[in-house]
Coordinates of C-alpha atoms and ligand atoms in Angstrom, one line a residue:
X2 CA 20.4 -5.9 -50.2
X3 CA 19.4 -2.8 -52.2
X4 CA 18.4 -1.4 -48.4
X5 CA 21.2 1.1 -46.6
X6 CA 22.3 0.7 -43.0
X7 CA 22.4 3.6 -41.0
X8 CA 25.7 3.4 -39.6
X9 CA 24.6 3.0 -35.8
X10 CA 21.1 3.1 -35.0
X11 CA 20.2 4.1 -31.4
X12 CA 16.4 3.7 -30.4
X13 CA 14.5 3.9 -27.8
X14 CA 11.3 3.1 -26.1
X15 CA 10.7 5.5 -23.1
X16 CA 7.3 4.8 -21.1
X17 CA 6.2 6.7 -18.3
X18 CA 5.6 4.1 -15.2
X19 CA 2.2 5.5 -14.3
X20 CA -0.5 2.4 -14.4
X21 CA -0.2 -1.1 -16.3
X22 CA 1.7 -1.4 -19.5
X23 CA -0.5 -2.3 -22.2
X24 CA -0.8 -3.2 -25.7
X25 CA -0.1 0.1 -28.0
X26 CA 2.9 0.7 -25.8
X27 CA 4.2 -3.0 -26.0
X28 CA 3.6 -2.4 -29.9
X29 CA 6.0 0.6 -29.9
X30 CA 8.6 -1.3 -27.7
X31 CA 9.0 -4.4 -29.9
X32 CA 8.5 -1.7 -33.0
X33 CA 11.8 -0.1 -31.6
X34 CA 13.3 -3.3 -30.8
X35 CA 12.9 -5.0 -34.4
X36 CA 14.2 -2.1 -35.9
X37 CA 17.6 -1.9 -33.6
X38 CA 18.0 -5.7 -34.1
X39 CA 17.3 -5.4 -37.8
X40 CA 20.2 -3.1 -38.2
X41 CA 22.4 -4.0 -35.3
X42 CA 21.6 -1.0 -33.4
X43 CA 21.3 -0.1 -29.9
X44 CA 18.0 -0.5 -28.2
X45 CA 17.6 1.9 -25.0
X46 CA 15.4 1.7 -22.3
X47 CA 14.5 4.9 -20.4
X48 CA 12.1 5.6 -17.8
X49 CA 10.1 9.2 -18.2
X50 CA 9.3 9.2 -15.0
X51 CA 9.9 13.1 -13.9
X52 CA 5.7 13.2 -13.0
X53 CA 6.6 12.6 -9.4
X54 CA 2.5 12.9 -9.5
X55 CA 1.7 9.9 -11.3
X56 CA 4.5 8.1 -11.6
X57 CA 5.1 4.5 -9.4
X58 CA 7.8 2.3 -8.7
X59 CA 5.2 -0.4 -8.8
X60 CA 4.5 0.5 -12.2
X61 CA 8.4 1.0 -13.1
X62 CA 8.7 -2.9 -12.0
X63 CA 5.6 -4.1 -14.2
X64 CA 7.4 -1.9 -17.5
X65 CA 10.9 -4.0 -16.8
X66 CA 8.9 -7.1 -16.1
X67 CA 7.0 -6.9 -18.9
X68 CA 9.9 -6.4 -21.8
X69 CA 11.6 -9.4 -19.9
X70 CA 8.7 -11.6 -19.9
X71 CA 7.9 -10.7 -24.0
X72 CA 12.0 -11.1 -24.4
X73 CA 12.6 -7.4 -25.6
X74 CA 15.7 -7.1 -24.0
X75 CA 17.0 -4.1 -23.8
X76 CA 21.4 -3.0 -24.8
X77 CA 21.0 0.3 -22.7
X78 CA 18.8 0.9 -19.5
X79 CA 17.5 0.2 -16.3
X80 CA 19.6 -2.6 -14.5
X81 CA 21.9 -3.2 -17.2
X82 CA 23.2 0.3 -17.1
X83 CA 25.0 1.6 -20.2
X84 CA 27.2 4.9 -21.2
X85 CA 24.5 7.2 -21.6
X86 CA 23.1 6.6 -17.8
X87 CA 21.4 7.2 -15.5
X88 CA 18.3 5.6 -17.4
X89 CA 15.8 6.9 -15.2
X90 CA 14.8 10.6 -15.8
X91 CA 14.4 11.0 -12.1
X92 CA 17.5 10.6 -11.9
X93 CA 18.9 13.1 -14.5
X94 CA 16.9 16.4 -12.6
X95 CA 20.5 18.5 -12.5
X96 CA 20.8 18.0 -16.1
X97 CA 17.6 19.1 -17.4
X98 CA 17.9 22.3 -14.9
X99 CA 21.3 22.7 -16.8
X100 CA 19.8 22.9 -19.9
X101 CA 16.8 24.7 -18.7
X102 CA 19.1 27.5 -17.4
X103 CA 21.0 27.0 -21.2
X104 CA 18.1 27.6 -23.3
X105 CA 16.7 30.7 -21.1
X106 CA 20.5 32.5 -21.5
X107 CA 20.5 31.6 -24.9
X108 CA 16.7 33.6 -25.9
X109 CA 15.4 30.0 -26.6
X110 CA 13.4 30.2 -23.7
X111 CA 12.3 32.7 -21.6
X112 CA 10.1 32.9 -18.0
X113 CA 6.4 33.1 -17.8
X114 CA 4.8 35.0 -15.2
X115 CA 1.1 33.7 -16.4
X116 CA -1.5 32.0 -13.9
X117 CA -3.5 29.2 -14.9
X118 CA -6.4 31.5 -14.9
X119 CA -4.8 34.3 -16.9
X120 CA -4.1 31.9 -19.5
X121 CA -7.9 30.3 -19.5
X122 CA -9.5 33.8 -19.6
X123 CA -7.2 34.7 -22.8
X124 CA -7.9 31.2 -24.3
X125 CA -11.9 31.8 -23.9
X126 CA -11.3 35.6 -25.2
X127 CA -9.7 33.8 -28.2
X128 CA -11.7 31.6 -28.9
X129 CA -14.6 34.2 -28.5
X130 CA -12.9 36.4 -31.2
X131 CA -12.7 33.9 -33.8
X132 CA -8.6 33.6 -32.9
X133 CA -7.3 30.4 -32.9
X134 CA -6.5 29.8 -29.1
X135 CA -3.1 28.8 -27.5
X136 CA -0.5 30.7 -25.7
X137 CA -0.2 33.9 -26.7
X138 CA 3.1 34.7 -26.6
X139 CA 2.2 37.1 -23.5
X140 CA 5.6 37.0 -21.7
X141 CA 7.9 36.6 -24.8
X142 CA 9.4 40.1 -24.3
X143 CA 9.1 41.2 -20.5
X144 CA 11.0 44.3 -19.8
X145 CA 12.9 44.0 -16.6
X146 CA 10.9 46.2 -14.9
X147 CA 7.6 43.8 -15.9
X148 CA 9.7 41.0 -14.4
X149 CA 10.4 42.7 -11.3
X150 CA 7.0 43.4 -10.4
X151 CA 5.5 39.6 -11.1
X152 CA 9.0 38.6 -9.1
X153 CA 7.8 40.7 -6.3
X154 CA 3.8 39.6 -6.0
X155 CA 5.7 36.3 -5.8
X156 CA 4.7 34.7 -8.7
X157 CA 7.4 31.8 -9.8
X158 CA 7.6 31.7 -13.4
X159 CA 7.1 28.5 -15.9
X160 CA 10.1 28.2 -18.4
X161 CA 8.6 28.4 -22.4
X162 CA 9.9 27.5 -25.2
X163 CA 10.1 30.6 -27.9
X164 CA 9.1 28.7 -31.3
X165 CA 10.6 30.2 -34.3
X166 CA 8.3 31.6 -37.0
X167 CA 9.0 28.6 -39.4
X168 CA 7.0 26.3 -40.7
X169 CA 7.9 22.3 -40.2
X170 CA 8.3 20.0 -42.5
X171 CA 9.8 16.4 -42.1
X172 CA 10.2 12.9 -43.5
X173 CA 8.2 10.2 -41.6
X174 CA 9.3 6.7 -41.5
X175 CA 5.4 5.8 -41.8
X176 CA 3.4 8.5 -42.9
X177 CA 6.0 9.9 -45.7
X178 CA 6.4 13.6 -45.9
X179 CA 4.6 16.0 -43.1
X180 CA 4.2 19.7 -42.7
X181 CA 3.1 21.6 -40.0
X182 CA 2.4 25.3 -40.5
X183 CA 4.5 27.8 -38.0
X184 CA 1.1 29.1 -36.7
X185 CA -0.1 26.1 -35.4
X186 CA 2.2 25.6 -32.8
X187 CA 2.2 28.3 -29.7
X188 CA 5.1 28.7 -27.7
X189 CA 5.1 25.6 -24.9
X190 CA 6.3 25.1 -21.2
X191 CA 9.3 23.5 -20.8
X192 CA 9.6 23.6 -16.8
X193 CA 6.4 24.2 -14.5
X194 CA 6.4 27.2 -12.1
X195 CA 7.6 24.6 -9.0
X196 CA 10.5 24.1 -11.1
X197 CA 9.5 20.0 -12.4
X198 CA 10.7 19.6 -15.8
X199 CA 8.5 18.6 -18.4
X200 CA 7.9 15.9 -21.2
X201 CA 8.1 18.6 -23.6
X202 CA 11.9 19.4 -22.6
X203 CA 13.4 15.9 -20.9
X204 CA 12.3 13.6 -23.4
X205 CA 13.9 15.6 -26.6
X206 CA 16.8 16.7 -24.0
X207 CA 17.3 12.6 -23.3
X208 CA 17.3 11.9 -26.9
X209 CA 20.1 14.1 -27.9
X210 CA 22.0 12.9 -25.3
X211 CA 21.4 9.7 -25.7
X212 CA 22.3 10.1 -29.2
X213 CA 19.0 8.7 -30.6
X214 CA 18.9 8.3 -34.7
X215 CA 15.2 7.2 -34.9
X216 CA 12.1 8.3 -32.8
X217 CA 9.5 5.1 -33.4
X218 CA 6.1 6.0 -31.3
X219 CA 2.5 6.4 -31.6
X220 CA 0.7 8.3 -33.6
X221 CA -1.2 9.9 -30.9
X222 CA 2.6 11.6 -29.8
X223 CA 2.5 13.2 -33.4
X224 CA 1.6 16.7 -32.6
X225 CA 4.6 16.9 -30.8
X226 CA 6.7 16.5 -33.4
X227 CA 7.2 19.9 -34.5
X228 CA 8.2 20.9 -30.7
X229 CA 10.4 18.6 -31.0
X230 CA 12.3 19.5 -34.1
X231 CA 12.7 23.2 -33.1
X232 CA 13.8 22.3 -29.6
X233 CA 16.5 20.0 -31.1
X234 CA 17.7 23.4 -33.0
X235 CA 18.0 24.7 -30.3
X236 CA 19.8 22.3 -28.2
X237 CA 22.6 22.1 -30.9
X238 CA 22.6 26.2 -31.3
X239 CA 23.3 25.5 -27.0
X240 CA 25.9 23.1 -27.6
X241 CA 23.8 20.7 -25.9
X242 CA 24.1 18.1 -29.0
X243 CA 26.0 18.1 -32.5
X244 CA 23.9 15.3 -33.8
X245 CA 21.7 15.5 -36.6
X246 CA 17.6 15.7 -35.1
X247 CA 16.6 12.0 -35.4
X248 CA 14.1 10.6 -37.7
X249 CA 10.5 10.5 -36.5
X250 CA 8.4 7.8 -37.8
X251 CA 4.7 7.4 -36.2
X252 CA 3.1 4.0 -36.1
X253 CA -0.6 3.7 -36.6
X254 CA -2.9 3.8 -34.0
X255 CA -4.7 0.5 -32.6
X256 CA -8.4 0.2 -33.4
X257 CA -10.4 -1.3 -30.4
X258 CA -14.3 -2.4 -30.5
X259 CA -17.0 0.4 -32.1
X260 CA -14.2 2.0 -34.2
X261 CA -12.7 3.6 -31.4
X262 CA -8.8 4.0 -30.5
X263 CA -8.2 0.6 -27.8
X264 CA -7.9 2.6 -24.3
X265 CA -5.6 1.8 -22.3
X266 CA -9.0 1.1 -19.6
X267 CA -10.2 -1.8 -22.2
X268 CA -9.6 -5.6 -20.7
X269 CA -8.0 -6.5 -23.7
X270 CA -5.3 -3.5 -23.5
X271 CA -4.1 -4.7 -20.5
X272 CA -0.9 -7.3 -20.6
X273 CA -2.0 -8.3 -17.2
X274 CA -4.9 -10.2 -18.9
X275 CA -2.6 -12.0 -21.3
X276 CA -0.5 -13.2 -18.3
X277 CA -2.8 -14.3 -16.5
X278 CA -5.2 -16.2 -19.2
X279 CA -1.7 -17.9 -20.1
X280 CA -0.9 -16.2 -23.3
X281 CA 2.6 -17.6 -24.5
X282 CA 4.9 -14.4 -24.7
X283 CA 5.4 -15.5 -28.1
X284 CA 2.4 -15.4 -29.0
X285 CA 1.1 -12.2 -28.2
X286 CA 4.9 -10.5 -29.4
X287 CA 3.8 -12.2 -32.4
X288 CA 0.1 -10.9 -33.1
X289 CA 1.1 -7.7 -32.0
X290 CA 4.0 -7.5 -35.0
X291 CA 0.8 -7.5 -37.1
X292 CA -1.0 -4.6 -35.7
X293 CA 0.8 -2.0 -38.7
X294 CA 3.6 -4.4 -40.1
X295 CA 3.6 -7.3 -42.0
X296 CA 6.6 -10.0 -42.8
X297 CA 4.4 -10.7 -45.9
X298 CA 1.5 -11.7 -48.0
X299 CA -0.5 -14.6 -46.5
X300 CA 2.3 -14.7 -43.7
X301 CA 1.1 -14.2 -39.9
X302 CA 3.0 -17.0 -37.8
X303 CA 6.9 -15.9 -37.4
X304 CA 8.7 -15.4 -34.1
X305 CA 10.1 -12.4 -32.8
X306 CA 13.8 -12.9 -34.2
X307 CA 12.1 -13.7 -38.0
X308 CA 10.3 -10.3 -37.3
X309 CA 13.6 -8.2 -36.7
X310 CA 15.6 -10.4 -39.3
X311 CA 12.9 -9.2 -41.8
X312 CA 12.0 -5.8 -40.2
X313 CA 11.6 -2.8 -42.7
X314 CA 10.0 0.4 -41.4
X315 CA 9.1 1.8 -44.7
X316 CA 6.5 -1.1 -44.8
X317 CA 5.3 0.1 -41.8
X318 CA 1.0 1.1 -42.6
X319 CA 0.0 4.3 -41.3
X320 CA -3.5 2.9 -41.8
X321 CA -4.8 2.6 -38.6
X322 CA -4.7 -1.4 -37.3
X323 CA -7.5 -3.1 -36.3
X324 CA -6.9 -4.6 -32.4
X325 CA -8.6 -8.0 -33.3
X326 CA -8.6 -10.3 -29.6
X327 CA -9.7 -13.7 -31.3
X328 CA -7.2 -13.5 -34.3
X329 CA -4.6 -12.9 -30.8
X330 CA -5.8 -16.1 -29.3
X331 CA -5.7 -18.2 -32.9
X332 CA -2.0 -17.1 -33.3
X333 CA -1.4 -18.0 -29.6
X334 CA -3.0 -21.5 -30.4
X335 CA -1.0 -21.7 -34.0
X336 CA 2.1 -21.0 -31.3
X337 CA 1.1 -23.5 -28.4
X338 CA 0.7 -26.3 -31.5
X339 CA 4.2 -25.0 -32.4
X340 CA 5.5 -26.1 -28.9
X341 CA 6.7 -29.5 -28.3
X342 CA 4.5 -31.6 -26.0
X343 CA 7.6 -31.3 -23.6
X344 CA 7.7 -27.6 -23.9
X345 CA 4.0 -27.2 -23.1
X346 CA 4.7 -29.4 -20.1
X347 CA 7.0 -27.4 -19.3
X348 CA 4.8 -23.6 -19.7
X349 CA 2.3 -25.3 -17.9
X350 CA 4.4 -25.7 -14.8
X351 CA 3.9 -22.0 -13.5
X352 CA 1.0 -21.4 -14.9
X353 CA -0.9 -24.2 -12.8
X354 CA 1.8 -23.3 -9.9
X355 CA 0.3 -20.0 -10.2
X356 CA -3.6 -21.2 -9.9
X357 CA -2.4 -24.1 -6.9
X358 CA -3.0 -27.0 -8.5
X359 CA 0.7 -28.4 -8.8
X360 CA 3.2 -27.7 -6.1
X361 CA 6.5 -25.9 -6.0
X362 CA 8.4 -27.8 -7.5
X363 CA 5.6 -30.4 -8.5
X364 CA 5.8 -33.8 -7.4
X365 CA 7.0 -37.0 -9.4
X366 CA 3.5 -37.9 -9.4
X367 CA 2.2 -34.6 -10.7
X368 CA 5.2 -34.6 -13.7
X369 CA 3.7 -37.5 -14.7
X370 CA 0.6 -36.7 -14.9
X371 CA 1.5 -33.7 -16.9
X372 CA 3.6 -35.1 -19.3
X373 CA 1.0 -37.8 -19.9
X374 CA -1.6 -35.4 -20.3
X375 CA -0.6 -32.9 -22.5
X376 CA -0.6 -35.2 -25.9
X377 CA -4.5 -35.5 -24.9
X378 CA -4.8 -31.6 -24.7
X379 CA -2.2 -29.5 -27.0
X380 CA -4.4 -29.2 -30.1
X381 CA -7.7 -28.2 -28.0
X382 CA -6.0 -25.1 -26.2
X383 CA -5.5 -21.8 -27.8
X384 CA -3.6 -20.7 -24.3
X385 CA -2.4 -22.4 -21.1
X386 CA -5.1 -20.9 -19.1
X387 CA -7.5 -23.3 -21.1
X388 CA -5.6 -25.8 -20.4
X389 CA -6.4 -25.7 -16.6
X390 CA -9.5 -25.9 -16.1
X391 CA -9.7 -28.5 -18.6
X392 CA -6.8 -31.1 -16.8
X393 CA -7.1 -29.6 -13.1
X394 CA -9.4 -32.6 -12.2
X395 CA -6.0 -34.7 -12.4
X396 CA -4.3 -32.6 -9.8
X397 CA -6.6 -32.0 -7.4
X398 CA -7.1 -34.5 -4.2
X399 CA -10.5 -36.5 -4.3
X400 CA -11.1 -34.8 -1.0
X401 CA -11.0 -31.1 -2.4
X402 CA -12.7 -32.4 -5.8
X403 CA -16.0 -30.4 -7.3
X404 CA -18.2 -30.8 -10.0
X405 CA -19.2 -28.1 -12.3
X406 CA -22.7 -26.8 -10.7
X407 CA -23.7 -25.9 -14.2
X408 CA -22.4 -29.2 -15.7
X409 CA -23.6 -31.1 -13.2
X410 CA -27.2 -29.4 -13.4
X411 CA -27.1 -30.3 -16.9
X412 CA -26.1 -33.8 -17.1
X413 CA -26.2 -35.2 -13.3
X414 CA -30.0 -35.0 -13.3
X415 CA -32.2 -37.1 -13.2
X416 CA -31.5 -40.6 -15.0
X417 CA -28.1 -40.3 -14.7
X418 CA -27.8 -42.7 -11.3
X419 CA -28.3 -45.6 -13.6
X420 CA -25.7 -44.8 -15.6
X421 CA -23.3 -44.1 -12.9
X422 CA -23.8 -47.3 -11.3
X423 CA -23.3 -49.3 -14.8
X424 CA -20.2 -47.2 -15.2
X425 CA -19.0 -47.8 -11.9
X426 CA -19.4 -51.7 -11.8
X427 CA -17.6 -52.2 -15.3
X428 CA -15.1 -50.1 -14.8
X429 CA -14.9 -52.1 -11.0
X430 CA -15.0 -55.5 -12.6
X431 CA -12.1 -54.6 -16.1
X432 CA -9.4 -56.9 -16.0
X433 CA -7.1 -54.4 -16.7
X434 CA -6.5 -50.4 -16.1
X435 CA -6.0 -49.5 -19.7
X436 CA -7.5 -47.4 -22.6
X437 CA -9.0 -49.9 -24.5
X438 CA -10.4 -51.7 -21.6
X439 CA -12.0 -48.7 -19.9
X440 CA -13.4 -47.9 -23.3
X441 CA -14.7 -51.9 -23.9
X442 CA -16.1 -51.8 -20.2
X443 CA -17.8 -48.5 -20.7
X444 CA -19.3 -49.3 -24.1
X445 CA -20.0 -52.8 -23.3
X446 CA -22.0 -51.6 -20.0
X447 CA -24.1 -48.4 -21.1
X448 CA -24.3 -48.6 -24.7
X449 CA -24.8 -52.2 -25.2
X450 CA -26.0 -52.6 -21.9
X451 CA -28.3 -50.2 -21.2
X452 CA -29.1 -48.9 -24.8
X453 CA -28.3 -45.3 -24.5
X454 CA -26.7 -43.7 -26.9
X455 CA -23.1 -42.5 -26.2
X456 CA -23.4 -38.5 -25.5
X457 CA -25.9 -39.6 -23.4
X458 CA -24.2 -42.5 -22.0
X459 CA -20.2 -40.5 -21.5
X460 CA -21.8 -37.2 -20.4
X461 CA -22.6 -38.0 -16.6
X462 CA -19.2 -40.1 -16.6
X463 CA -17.3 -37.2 -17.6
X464 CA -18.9 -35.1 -15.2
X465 CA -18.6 -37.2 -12.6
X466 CA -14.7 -37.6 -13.0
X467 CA -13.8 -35.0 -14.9
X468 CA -16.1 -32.4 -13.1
X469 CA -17.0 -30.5 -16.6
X470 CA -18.4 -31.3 -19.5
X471 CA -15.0 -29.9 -21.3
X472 CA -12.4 -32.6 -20.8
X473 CA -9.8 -34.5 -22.4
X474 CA -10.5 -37.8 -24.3
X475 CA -12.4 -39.5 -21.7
X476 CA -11.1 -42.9 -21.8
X477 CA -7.1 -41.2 -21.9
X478 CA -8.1 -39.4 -18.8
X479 CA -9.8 -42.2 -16.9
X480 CA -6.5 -44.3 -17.2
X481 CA -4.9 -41.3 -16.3
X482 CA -6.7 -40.5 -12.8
X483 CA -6.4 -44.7 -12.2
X484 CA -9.1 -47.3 -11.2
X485 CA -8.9 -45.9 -7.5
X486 CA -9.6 -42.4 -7.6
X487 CA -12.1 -43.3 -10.3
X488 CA -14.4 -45.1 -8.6
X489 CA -13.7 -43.1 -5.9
X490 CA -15.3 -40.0 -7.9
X491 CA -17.8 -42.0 -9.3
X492 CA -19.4 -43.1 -5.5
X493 CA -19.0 -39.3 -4.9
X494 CA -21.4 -38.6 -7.7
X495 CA -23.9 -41.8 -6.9
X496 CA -23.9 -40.2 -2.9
X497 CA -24.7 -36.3 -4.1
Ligands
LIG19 N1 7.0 9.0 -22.1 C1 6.3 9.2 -23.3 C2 5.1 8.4 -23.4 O1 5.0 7.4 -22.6 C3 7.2 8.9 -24.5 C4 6.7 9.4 -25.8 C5 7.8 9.3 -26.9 O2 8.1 8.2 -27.3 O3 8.3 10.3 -27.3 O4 4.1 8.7 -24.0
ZN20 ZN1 3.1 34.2 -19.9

């Protein structure tokens, strides 16, 4: 209770659509989100997408499919709309050229007349002299005359921001108090020569419009921080905002493999991967809390709601966090455990809709099977996609049924006809179709019978039905697949 509430905290996570989302930038979203739930804030939505270049609309739909599926919904944004719309920054061109056209009448800003070749040969002349490179400030003071004659070659100029001669110094959520000396930062485009707006102005421009109170992002977005700060000072000096500049806090970068950032290029960045390997979204929302945050010591299995109930940015790490893929897949296992066996059932649905082994909707038959299934299986799967493999001999026709090549290299050799045939003419002649009678036939035939020991006496008979080595309880999943279709396998096996 000794925490204070900022009165109305507005946040926002702002991707550009341009490839798959990915890890570090689902880390920032449900950063934001935790900390707008915490305090009852606002969380926005926005879509950078003025890089008509890179951008895609396929990649727009994967960023809102992706907060849906992980449950980060959003108060403000694309398709729910909101007071500070449009949410798309494609569609928000006429006010960035407004403001554009502001900060050049106002001095903030002022035309550049410099090709991408001029500027290189300075940088290198720069560098050559020992200067630190970076725009030059070249064009900060063009006499009319000087603009008149680049106007007239028919150069187009780029729109720069004029950085005051201050240094910068600000509070960090994470990283505590920062300073950035005026020198470091040369004046910055602000709208290219074709007239496209850029990052630099739109996504500053966006958050005083949107009246955003806290800037959560990635570390990697820090050296634009002190842009950022002067370019708010400018937009209130414009009268584009009277808010206060928000308060930037930068999360730690994500460690991949080698001690090197995660790329965005790595498997295990992609959330593609954890969809399709069947990653609850619960799971992965909850391993990625831990990647710079923790709800404390010894603690690592809380949902998303426990997260934002106990959220606290201060204890935000800016130690970088180390991206760790098996702790992912334990927590996803802790969270599968977590489930009900009816609830598994249930996320199992899609998922083996989605790799055609149970139809849309699945039969009566294939609910069954499911529901009977899953007690055998929900402590030996860390995700749903290890479930399939592991159950799909259940719900695929004896016709279309394979064996493992590998596993049946291994244990369908040679020897293992004997065994079948025992197998098969116990499990012909059992009374009944149960359990304990599969498992009394079975020992009765191969281990008393034939004297084998029983990895060496189940192996084959697991292949055989199961087609892999890796199955449920085999006894469970021979009552399971019934006397018919059992035998049925088993001649299939004997024949190959
Ligand atoms: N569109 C920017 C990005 O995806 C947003 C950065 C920010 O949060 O300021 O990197
Ligand atoms: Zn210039």
């Amino acid at each position: 209770m000794t925490e204070t509430t900022p009165a109305a905290v507005r946040v926002r996570f702002c991707p550009s659509p341009t490839g798959n989302p990915h890890v570090g930038m689902i880390r920032t979203a449900l950063f934001n989100w935790a900390f707008a739930r915490h305090h009852g804030g606002t969380f926005v939505f926005r879509i950078e997408d003025t890089d008509s270049a890179r951008d895609s609309e396929e990649s727009y739909q994967a960023l809102v499919d992706a907060l849906r599926w992980l449950g980060l919904d959003w108060d403000e944004g694309p398709e729910v709309g909101g007071p500070f719309g449009p949410y798309r920054q494609s569609e928000r061109l006429e006010i960035y050229a407004d403001v554009a056209r502001r900060l050049a009448e106002g001095g903030y800003a002022y035309p550049c007349y410099c090709t991408p070749d001029e500027l290189a040969g300075r940088r290198e002349a720069a560098l050559a002299a020992g200067r630190t490179p970076g725009y030059d400030g070249h064009c900060r003071d063009l006499s009319a005359d000087q603009i008149a004659a680049f106007a007239a070659e028919g150069r187009t100029p780029a729109l720069r921001f004029r950085m005051p001669d201050t240094d910068f110094t600000w509070d960090d959520a994470v990283r505590g108090p920062l300073h950035v000396g005026a020198d470091h930062v040369p004046d910055f485009v602000l709208v290219r020569g074709n007239g496209e707006p850029l990052y630099t102005l739109v996504n500053p421009v966006d958050d005083a419009l949107m009246q955003i109170t806290h800037v959560l992002r990635g570390e990697d977005l820090l050296s634009s921080t002190p842009r950022q700060l002067a370019l708010y000072d400018a937009l209130r000096a414009i009268g584009v905002t009277d808010r206060p500049t928000p308060q930037f806090g930068h999360l730690p970068y994500v460690m991949g493999e080698g001690n090197r950032k995660l790329s965005k290029r790595d498997p295990e960045s992609s959330l593609g991967m954890y969809v399709a390997q069947g990653y609850l979204p619960e799971g992965l929302v909850n391993y990625l809390a831990l990647l710079g945050w923790s709800i404390g010591e010894d603690r690592e299995f809380f949902s998303k709601e426990e997260m934002a109930e106990h959220f606290d940015i201060s204890r935000v790490t800016p130690n970088p966090a180390r991206f760790d893929l098996k702790k992912c897949t334990a927590i996803d296992g802790d969270w599968i455990r977590h489930l009900s066996e009816a609830e598994v059932a249930a996320r199992l649905v899609p998922y083996l809709q989605g790799e055609g082994l149970l139809s849309e909707p699945p039969t009566a038959e294939q609910e069954r099977l499911l529901g009977e299934v899953v007690p055998l299986i929900h402590t030996r799967m860390d995700t749903l996609g290890q479930a399939a493999p592991m159950i799909a001999f259940l719900f695929t026709d004896d016709a279309a049924f394979t064996v493992d090549p590998a596993d049946a290299a291994k244990v369908l050799g040679e020897g293992s006809g004997e065994v079948l045939a025992a197998a098969r003419s116990s499990l012909a002649a059992i009374p009944e179709w149960s359990t304990p009678a599969i498992e009394a036939g079975l020992r009765g035939a191969l281990i008393d019978g034939l004297g084998l020991k029983p990895k060496v006496a189940f192996g084959p008979v697991r292949v055989a039905v199961s087609g892999r080595r890796v199955s449920p309880p085999l006894f469970e999943s021979l009552e399971l697949l019934g006397r018919d279709r059992t035998l049925a396998r088993l001649d299939a096996a004997l024949a190959g």
